[in-house]
mmCIF file of C-alpha atoms in Angstrom:
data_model
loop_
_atom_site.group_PDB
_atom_site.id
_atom_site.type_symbol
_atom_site.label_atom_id
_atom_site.label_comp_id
_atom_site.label_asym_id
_atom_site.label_seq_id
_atom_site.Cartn_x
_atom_site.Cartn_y
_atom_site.Cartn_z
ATOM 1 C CA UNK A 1 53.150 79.591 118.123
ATOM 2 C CA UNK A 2 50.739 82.077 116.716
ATOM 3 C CA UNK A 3 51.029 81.616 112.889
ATOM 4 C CA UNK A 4 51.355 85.351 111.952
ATOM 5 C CA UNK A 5 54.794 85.038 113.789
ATOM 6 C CA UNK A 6 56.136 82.154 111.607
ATOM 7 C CA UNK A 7 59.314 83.992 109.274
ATOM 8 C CA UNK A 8 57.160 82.603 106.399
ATOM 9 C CA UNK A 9 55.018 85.017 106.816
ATOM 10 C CA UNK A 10 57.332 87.804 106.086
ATOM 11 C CA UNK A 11 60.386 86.470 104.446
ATOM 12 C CA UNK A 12 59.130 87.154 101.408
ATOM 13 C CA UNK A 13 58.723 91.076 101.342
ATOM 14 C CA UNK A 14 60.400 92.456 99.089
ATOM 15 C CA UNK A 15 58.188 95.401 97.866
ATOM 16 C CA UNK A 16 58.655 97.385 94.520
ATOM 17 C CA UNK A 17 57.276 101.228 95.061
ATOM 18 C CA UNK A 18 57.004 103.971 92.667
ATOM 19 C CA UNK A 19 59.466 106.632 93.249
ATOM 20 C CA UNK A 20 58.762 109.886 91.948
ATOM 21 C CA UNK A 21 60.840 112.328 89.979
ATOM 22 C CA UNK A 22 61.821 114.660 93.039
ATOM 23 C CA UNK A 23 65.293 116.138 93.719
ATOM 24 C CA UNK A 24 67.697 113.657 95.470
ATOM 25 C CA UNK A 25 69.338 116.073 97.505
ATOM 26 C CA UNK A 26 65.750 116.677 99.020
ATOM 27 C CA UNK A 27 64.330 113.234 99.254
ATOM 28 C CA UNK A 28 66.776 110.571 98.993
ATOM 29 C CA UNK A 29 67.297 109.945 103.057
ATOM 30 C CA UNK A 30 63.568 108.976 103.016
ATOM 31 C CA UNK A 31 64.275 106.601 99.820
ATOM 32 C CA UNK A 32 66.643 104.687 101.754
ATOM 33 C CA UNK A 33 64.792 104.898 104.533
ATOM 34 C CA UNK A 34 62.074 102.627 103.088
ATOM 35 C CA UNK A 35 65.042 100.178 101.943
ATOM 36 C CA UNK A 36 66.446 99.108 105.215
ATOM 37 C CA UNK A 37 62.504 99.172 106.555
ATOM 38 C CA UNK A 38 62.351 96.439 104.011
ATOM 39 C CA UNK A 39 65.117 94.661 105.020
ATOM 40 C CA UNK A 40 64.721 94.655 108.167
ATOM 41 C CA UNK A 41 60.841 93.324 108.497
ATOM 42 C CA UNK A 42 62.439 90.079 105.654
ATOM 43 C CA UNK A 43 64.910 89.568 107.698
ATOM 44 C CA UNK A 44 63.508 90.066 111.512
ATOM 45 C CA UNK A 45 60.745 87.522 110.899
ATOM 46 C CA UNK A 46 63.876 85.243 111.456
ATOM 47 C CA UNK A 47 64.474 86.443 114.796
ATOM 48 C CA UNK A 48 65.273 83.013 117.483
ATOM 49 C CA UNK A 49 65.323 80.765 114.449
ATOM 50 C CA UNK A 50 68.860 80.012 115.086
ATOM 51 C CA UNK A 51 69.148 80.608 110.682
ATOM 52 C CA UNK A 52 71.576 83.179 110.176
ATOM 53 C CA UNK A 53 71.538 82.715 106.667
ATOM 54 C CA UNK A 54 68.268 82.169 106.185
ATOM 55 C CA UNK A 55 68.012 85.755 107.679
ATOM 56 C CA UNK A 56 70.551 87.665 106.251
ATOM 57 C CA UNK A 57 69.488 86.062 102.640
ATOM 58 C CA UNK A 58 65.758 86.886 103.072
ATOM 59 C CA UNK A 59 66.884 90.605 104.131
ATOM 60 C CA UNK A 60 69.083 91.055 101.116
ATOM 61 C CA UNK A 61 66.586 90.069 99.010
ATOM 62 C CA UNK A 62 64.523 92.553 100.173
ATOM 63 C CA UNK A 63 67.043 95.272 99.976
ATOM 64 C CA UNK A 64 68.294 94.209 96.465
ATOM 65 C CA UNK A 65 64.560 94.791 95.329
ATOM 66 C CA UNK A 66 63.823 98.017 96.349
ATOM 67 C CA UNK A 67 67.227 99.575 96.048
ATOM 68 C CA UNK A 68 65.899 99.314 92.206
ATOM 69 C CA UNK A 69 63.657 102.029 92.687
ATOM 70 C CA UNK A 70 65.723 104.597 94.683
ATOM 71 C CA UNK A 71 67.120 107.453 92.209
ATOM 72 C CA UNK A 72 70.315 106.952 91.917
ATOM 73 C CA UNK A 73 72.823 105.603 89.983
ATOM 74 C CA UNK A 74 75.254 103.591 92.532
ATOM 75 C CA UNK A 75 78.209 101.086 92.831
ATOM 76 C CA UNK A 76 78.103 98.601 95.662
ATOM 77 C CA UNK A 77 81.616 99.757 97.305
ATOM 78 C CA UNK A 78 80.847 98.093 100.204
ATOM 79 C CA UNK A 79 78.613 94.746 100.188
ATOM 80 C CA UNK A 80 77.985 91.396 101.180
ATOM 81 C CA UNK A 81 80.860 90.344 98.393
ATOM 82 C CA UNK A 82 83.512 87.776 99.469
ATOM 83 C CA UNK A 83 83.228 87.926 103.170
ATOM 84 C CA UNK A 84 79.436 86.283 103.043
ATOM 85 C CA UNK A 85 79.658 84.912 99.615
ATOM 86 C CA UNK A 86 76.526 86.493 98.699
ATOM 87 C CA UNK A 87 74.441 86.331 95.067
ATOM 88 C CA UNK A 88 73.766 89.875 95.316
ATOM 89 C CA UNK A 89 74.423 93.146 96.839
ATOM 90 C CA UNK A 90 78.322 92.535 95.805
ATOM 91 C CA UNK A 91 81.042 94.938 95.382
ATOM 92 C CA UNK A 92 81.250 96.385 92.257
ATOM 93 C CA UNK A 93 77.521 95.490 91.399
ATOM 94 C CA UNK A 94 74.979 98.455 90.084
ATOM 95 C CA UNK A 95 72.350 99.299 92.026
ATOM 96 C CA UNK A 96 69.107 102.228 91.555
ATOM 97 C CA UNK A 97 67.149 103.193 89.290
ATOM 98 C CA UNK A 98 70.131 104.931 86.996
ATOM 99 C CA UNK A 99 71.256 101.203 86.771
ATOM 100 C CA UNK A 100 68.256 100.640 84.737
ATOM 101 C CA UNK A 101 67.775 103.529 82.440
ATOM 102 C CA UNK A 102 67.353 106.417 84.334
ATOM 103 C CA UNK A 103 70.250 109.398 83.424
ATOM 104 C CA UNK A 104 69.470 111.695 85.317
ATOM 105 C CA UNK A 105 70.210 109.798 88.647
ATOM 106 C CA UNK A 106 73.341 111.076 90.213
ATOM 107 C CA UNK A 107 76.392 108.873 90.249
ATOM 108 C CA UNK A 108 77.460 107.079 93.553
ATOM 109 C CA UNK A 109 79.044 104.831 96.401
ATOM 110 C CA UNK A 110 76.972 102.389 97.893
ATOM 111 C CA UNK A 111 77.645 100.807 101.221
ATOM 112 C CA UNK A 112 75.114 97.951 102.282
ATOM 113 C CA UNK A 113 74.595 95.304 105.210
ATOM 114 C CA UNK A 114 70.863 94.076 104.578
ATOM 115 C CA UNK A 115 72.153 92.560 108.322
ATOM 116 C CA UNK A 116 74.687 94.253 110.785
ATOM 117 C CA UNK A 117 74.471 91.386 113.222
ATOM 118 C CA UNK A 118 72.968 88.304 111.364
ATOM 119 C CA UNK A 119 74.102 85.945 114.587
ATOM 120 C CA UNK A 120 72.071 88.515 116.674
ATOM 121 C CA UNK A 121 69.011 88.244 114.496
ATOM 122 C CA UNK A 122 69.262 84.201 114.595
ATOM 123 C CA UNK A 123 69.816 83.949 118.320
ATOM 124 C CA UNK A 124 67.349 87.148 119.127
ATOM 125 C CA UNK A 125 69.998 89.154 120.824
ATOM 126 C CA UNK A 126 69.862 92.915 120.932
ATOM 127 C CA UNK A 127 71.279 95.313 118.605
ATOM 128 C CA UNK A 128 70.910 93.801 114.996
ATOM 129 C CA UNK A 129 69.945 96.906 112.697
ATOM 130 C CA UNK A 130 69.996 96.989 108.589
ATOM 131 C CA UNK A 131 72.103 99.447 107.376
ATOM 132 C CA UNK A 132 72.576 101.514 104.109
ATOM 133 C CA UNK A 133 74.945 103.960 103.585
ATOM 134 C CA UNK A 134 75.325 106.701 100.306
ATOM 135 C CA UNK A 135 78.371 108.981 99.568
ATOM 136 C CA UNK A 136 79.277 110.940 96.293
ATOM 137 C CA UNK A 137 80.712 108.476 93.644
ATOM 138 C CA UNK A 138 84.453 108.178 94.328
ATOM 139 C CA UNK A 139 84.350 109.327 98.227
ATOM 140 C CA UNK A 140 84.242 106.010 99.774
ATOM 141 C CA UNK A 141 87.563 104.224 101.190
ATOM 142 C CA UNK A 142 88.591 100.935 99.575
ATOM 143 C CA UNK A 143 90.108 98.733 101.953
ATOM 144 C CA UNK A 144 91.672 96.474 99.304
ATOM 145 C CA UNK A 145 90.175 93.767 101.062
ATOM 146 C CA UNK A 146 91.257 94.087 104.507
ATOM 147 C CA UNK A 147 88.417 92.949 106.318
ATOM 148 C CA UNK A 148 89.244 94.298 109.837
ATOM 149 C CA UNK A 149 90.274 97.938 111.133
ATOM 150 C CA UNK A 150 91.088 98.662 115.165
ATOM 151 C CA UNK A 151 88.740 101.610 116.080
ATOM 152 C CA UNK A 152 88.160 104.329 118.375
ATOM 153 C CA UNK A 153 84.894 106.113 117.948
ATOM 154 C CA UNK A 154 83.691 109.093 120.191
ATOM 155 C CA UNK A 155 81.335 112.366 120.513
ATOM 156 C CA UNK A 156 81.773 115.712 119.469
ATOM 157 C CA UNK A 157 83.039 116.637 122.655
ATOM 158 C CA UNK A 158 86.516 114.482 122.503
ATOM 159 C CA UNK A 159 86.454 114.551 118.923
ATOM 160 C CA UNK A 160 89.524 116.808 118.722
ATOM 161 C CA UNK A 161 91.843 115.150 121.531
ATOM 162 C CA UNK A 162 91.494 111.265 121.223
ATOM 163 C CA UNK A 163 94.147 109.434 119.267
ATOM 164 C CA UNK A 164 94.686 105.951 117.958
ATOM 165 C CA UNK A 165 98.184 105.855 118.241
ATOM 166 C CA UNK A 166 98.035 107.053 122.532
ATOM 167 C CA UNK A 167 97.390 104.664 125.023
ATOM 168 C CA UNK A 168 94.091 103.183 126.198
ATOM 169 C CA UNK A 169 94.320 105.193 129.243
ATOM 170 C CA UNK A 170 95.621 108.499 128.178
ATOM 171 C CA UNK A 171 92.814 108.638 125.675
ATOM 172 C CA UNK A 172 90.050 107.763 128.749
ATOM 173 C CA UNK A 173 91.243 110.429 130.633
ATOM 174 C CA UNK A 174 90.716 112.401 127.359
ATOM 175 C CA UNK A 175 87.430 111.360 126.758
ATOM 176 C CA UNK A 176 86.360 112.116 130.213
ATOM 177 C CA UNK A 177 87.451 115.188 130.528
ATOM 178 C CA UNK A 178 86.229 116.271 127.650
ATOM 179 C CA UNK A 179 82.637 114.545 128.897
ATOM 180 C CA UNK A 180 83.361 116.683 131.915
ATOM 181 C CA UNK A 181 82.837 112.764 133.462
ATOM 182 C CA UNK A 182 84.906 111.216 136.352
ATOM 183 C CA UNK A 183 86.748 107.978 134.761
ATOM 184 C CA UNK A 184 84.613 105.691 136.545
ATOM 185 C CA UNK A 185 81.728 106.907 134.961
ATOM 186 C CA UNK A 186 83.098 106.410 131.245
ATOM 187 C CA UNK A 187 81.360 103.193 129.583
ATOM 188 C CA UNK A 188 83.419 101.852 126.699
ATOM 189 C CA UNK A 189 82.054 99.882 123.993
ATOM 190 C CA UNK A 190 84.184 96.773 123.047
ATOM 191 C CA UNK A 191 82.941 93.578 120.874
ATOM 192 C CA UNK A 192 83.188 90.387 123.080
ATOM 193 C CA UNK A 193 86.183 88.631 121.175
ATOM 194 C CA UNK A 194 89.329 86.817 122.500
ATOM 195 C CA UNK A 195 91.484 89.208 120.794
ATOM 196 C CA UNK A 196 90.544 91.975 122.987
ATOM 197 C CA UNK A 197 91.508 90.654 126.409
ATOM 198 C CA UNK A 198 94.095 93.009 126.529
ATOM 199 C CA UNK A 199 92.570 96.098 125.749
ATOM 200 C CA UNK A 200 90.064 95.317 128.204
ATOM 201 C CA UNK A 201 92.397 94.821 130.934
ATOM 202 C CA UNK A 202 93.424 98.291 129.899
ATOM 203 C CA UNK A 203 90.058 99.915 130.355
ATOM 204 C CA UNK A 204 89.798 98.272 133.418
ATOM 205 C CA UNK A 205 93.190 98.992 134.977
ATOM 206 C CA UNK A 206 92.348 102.781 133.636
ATOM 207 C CA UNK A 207 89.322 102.625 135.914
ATOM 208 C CA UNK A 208 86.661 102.840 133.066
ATOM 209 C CA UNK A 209 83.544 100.194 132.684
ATOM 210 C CA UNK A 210 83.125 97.577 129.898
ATOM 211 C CA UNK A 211 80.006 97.307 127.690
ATOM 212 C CA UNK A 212 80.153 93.977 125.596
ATOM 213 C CA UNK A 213 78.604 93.436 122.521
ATOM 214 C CA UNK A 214 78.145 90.418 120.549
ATOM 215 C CA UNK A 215 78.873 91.569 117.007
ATOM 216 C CA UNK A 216 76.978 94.863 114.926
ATOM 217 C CA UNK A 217 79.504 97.474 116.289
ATOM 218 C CA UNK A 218 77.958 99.904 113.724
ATOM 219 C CA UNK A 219 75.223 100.338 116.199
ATOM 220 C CA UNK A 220 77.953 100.696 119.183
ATOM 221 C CA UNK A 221 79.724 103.398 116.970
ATOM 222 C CA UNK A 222 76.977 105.366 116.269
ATOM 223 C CA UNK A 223 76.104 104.967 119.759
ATOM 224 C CA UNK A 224 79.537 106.018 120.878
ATOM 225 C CA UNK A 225 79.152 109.399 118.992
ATOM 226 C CA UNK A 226 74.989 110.684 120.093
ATOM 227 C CA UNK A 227 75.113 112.408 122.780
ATOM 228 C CA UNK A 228 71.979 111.186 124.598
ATOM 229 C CA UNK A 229 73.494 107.577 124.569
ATOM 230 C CA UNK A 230 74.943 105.843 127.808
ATOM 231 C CA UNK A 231 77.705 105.007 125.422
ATOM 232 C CA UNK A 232 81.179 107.058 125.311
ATOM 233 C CA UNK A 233 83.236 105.447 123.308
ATOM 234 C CA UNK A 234 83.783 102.325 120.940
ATOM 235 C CA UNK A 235 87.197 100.292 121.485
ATOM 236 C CA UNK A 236 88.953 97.270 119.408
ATOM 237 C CA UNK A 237 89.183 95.635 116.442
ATOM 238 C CA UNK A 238 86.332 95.272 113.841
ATOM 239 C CA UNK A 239 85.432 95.268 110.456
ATOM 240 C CA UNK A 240 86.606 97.699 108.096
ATOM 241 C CA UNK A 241 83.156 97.937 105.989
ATOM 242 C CA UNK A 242 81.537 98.385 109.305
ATOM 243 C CA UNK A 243 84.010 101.347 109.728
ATOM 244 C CA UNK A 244 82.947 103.140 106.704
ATOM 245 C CA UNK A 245 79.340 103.000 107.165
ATOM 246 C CA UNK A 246 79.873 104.191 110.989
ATOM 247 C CA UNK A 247 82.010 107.309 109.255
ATOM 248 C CA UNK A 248 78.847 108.482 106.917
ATOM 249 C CA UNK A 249 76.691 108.567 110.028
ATOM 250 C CA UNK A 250 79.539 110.600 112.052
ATOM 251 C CA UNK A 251 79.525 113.138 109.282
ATOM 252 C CA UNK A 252 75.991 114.175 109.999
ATOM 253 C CA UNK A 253 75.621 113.525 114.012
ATOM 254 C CA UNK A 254 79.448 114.769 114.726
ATOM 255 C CA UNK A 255 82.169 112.993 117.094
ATOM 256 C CA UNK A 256 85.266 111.145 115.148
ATOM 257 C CA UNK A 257 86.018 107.963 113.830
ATOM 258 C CA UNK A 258 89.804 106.810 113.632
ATOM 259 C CA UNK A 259 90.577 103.377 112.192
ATOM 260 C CA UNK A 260 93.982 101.809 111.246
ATOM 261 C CA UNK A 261 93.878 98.394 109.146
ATOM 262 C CA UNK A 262 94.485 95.438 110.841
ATOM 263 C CA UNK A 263 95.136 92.435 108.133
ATOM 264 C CA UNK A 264 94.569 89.150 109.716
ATOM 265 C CA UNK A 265 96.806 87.392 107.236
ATOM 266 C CA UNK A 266 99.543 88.054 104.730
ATOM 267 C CA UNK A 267 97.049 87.890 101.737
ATOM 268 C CA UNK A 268 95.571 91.082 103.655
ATOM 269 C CA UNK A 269 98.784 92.436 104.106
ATOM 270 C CA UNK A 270 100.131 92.165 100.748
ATOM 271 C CA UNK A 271 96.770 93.360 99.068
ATOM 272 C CA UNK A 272 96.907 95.991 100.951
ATOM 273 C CA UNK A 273 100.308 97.541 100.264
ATOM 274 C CA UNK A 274 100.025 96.679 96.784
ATOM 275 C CA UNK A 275 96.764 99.081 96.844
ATOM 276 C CA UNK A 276 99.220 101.595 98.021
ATOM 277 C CA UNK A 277 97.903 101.115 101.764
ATOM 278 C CA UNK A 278 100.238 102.855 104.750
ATOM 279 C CA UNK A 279 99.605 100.171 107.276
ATOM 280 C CA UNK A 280 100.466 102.172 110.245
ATOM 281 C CA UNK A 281 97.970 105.675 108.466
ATOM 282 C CA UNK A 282 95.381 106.150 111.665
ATOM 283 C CA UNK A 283 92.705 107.069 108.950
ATOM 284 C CA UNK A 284 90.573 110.000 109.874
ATOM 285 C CA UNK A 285 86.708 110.275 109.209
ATOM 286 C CA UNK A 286 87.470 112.168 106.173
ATOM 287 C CA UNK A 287 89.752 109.619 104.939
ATOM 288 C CA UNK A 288 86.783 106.718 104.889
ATOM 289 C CA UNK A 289 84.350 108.943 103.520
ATOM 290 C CA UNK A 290 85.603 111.829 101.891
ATOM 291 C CA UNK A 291 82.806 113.837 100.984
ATOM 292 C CA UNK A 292 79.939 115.828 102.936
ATOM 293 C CA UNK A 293 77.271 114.691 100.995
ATOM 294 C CA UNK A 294 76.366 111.474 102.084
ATOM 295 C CA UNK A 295 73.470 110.044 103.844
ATOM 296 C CA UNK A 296 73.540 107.284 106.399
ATOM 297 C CA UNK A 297 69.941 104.934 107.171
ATOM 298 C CA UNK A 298 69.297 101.643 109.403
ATOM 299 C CA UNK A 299 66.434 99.681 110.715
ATOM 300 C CA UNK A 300 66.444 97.950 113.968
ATOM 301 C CA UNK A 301 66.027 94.563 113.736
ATOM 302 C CA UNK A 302 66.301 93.712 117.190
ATOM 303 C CA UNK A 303 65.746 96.095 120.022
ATOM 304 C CA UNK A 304 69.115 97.791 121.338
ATOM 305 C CA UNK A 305 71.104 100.770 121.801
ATOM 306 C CA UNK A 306 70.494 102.455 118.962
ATOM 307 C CA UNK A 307 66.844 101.727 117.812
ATOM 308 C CA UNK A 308 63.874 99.137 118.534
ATOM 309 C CA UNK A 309 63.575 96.114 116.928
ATOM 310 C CA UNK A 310 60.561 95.382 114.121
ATOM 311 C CA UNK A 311 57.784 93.730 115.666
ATOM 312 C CA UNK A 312 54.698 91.460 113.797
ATOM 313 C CA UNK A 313 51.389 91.814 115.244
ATOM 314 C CA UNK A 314 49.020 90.036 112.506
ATOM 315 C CA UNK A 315 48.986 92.032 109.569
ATOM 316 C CA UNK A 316 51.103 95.094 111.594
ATOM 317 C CA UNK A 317 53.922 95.623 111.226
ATOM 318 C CA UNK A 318 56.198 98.353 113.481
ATOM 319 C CA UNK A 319 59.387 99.505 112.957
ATOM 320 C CA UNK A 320 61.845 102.392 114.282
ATOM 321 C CA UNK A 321 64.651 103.544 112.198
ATOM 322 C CA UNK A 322 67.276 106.481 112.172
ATOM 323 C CA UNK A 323 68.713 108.632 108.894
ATOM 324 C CA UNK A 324 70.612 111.238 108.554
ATOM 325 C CA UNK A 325 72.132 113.770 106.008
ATOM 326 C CA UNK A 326 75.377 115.048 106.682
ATOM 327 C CA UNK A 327 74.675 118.208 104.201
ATOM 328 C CA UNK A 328 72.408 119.120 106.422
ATOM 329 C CA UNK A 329 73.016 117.570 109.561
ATOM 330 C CA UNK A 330 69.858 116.329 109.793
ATOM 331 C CA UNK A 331 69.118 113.334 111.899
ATOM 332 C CA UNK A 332 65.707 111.913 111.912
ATOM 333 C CA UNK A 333 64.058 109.106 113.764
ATOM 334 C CA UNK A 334 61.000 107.180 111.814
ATOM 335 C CA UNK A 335 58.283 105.739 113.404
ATOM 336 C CA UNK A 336 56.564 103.706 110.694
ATOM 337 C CA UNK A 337 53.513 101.306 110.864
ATOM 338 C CA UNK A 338 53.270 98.466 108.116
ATOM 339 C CA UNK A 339 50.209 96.380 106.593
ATOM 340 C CA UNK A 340 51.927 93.173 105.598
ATOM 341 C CA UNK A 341 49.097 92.353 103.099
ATOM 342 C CA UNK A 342 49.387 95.916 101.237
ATOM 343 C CA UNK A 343 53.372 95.026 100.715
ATOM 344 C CA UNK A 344 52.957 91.626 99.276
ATOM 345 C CA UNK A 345 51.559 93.004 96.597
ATOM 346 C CA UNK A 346 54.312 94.884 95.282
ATOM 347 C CA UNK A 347 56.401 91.112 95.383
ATOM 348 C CA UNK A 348 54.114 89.724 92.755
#
């Protein structure tokens, strides 16, 4: 194996750059930007190691680190917390520069996953990004630890007819119609779990096409809702946190996201109505992410739908990421190149 391959190589970059005094509303997509590029170079140089957590844990390190010097003054709403029993990057913990001193950093939600799709990152399967999402303090939905949501994510186009609470079918034949698509054209985007058998006997019977995926269905969603992907819609149960970090990239690249929690226990269920939670709500874009100003940024880790995966090349170092500003409605893609050796410098 050619040595500059080897994850020890990279797992530990975790650089610490300047960041200069500019406005956020300006430059703080290209801030975060440069976190999940982080992220994702620590925690793709695990890629076929069969170590999830050796790959998720290098990538939140690197996020942790240089989420220090991004101006803002943020509250992990969404993190690795209780589901992956992380050190860091928790809910509730402080994050940015404004976490450190600065007052002038504006107040805000913070939604992280150093690693949507650490089982796709150990086994080298497609579609593992790292994501980081940003909303106005107070905007974000707290799901009162319910850890899963069923989803229906589309385009622009449908964005205004699909519903939740309507059958599989009748929401197709929405979806293509609106896509100006014959049903058997229509690929749906479902995660490859036991608990979705019937819903995929659904789509079938309907006369629509499955499109599996492993786990990550932030990059499906996203997918699901750009209108130069070969995706048209996400289906099924999955997790909630995933749900709100798909909703902050809908608000900039349009389409819909509907999600109603789905407690997998009565813990779950009796957190959630004690948080006030209407279990049967179909919550609307706006309800997971109430405000317009709110960024969205990921990394590919792996290639896939969404993105191209980092790639090591001696001391290069590629990667491809998306962000967007739903102010704005900006949507960028990043094409950055990497000198390993510069960036361990900022880890000493």
């Amino acid at each position: 194996m050619n040595e500059s391959l080897n994850h020890e190589n990279y797992s530990h970059l975790s650089p610490r750059l300047a960041v200069g005094d500019s406005e956020p509303d300006r430059n703080l997509a290209l801030e975060l930007v440069r976190v999940t590029e982080a992220a994702a170079i620590a925690g793709g140089a695990w890629i076929g190691y069969g170590d999830k957590n050796g790959a998720d844990g290098a990538a939140v390190d690197a996020m942790r680190s240089l989420l220090d010097t991004v101006n803002l003054n943020g509250v992990v709403v969404i993190g690795e917390g209780e589901k992956d029993e992380a050190p860091m990057l928790f809910n509730g913990e402080r994050v940015g520069n404004g976490a450190s001193g600065n007052e002038d950093a504006p107040e805000a939600d913070v939604a992280v996953d150093p690693i949507d799709g650490t089982r796709l990152t150990a086994l080298g399967y497609n579609n593992a990004l790292s994501v980081l999402a940003v909303s106005e303090r107070g905007s974000m939905f707290d799901p009162s630890a319910v850890f899963y949501m069923d989803k229906l994510v589309t385009g622009p186009e449908a964005a205004d007819m699909v519903d939740l609470r309507l059958p599989v079918k009748q929401n197709l034949h929405l979806i293509a119609k609106a896509k100006r698509k014959r049903i058997n054209q229509l690929n749906v985007c479902v995660l490859d779990r036991p608990r979705h058998s019937k819903l995929v006997e659904e789509i079938r019977e309907a006369g629509a096409r499955t499109r599996f995926i492993m786990d990550g269905d932030v990059a499906g969603g996203i997918a699901a809702a750009r209108e130069d992907s070969s995706v048209d819609v996400l289906m099924g149960a999955g997790g909630t946190p995933e749900g709100i970090v798909t909703a902050c990239a809908i608000k900039a690249v349009g389409g819909v996201i509907q999600g109603r929690l789905a407690p997998t226990d009565d813990a779950e269920r009796e957190a959630a109505e004690s948080a006030g939670h209407d279990l049967e709500k179909v919550l609307t874009t706006d309800d997971l992410v109430s405000s317009d100003n709110c960024y969205f940024a990921a990394t590919g880790i792996t290639d896939g739908d969404l993105l191209r995966g980092v790639t090591y090349s001696g001391d290069r170092v590629t990667t491809q990421s998306i962000v967007m500003r739903a102010k704005s409605g900006t949507v960028r893609i990043v094409e950055a190149e990497h000198r390993a050796r510069k960036w361990e410098s900022y880890t000493k």
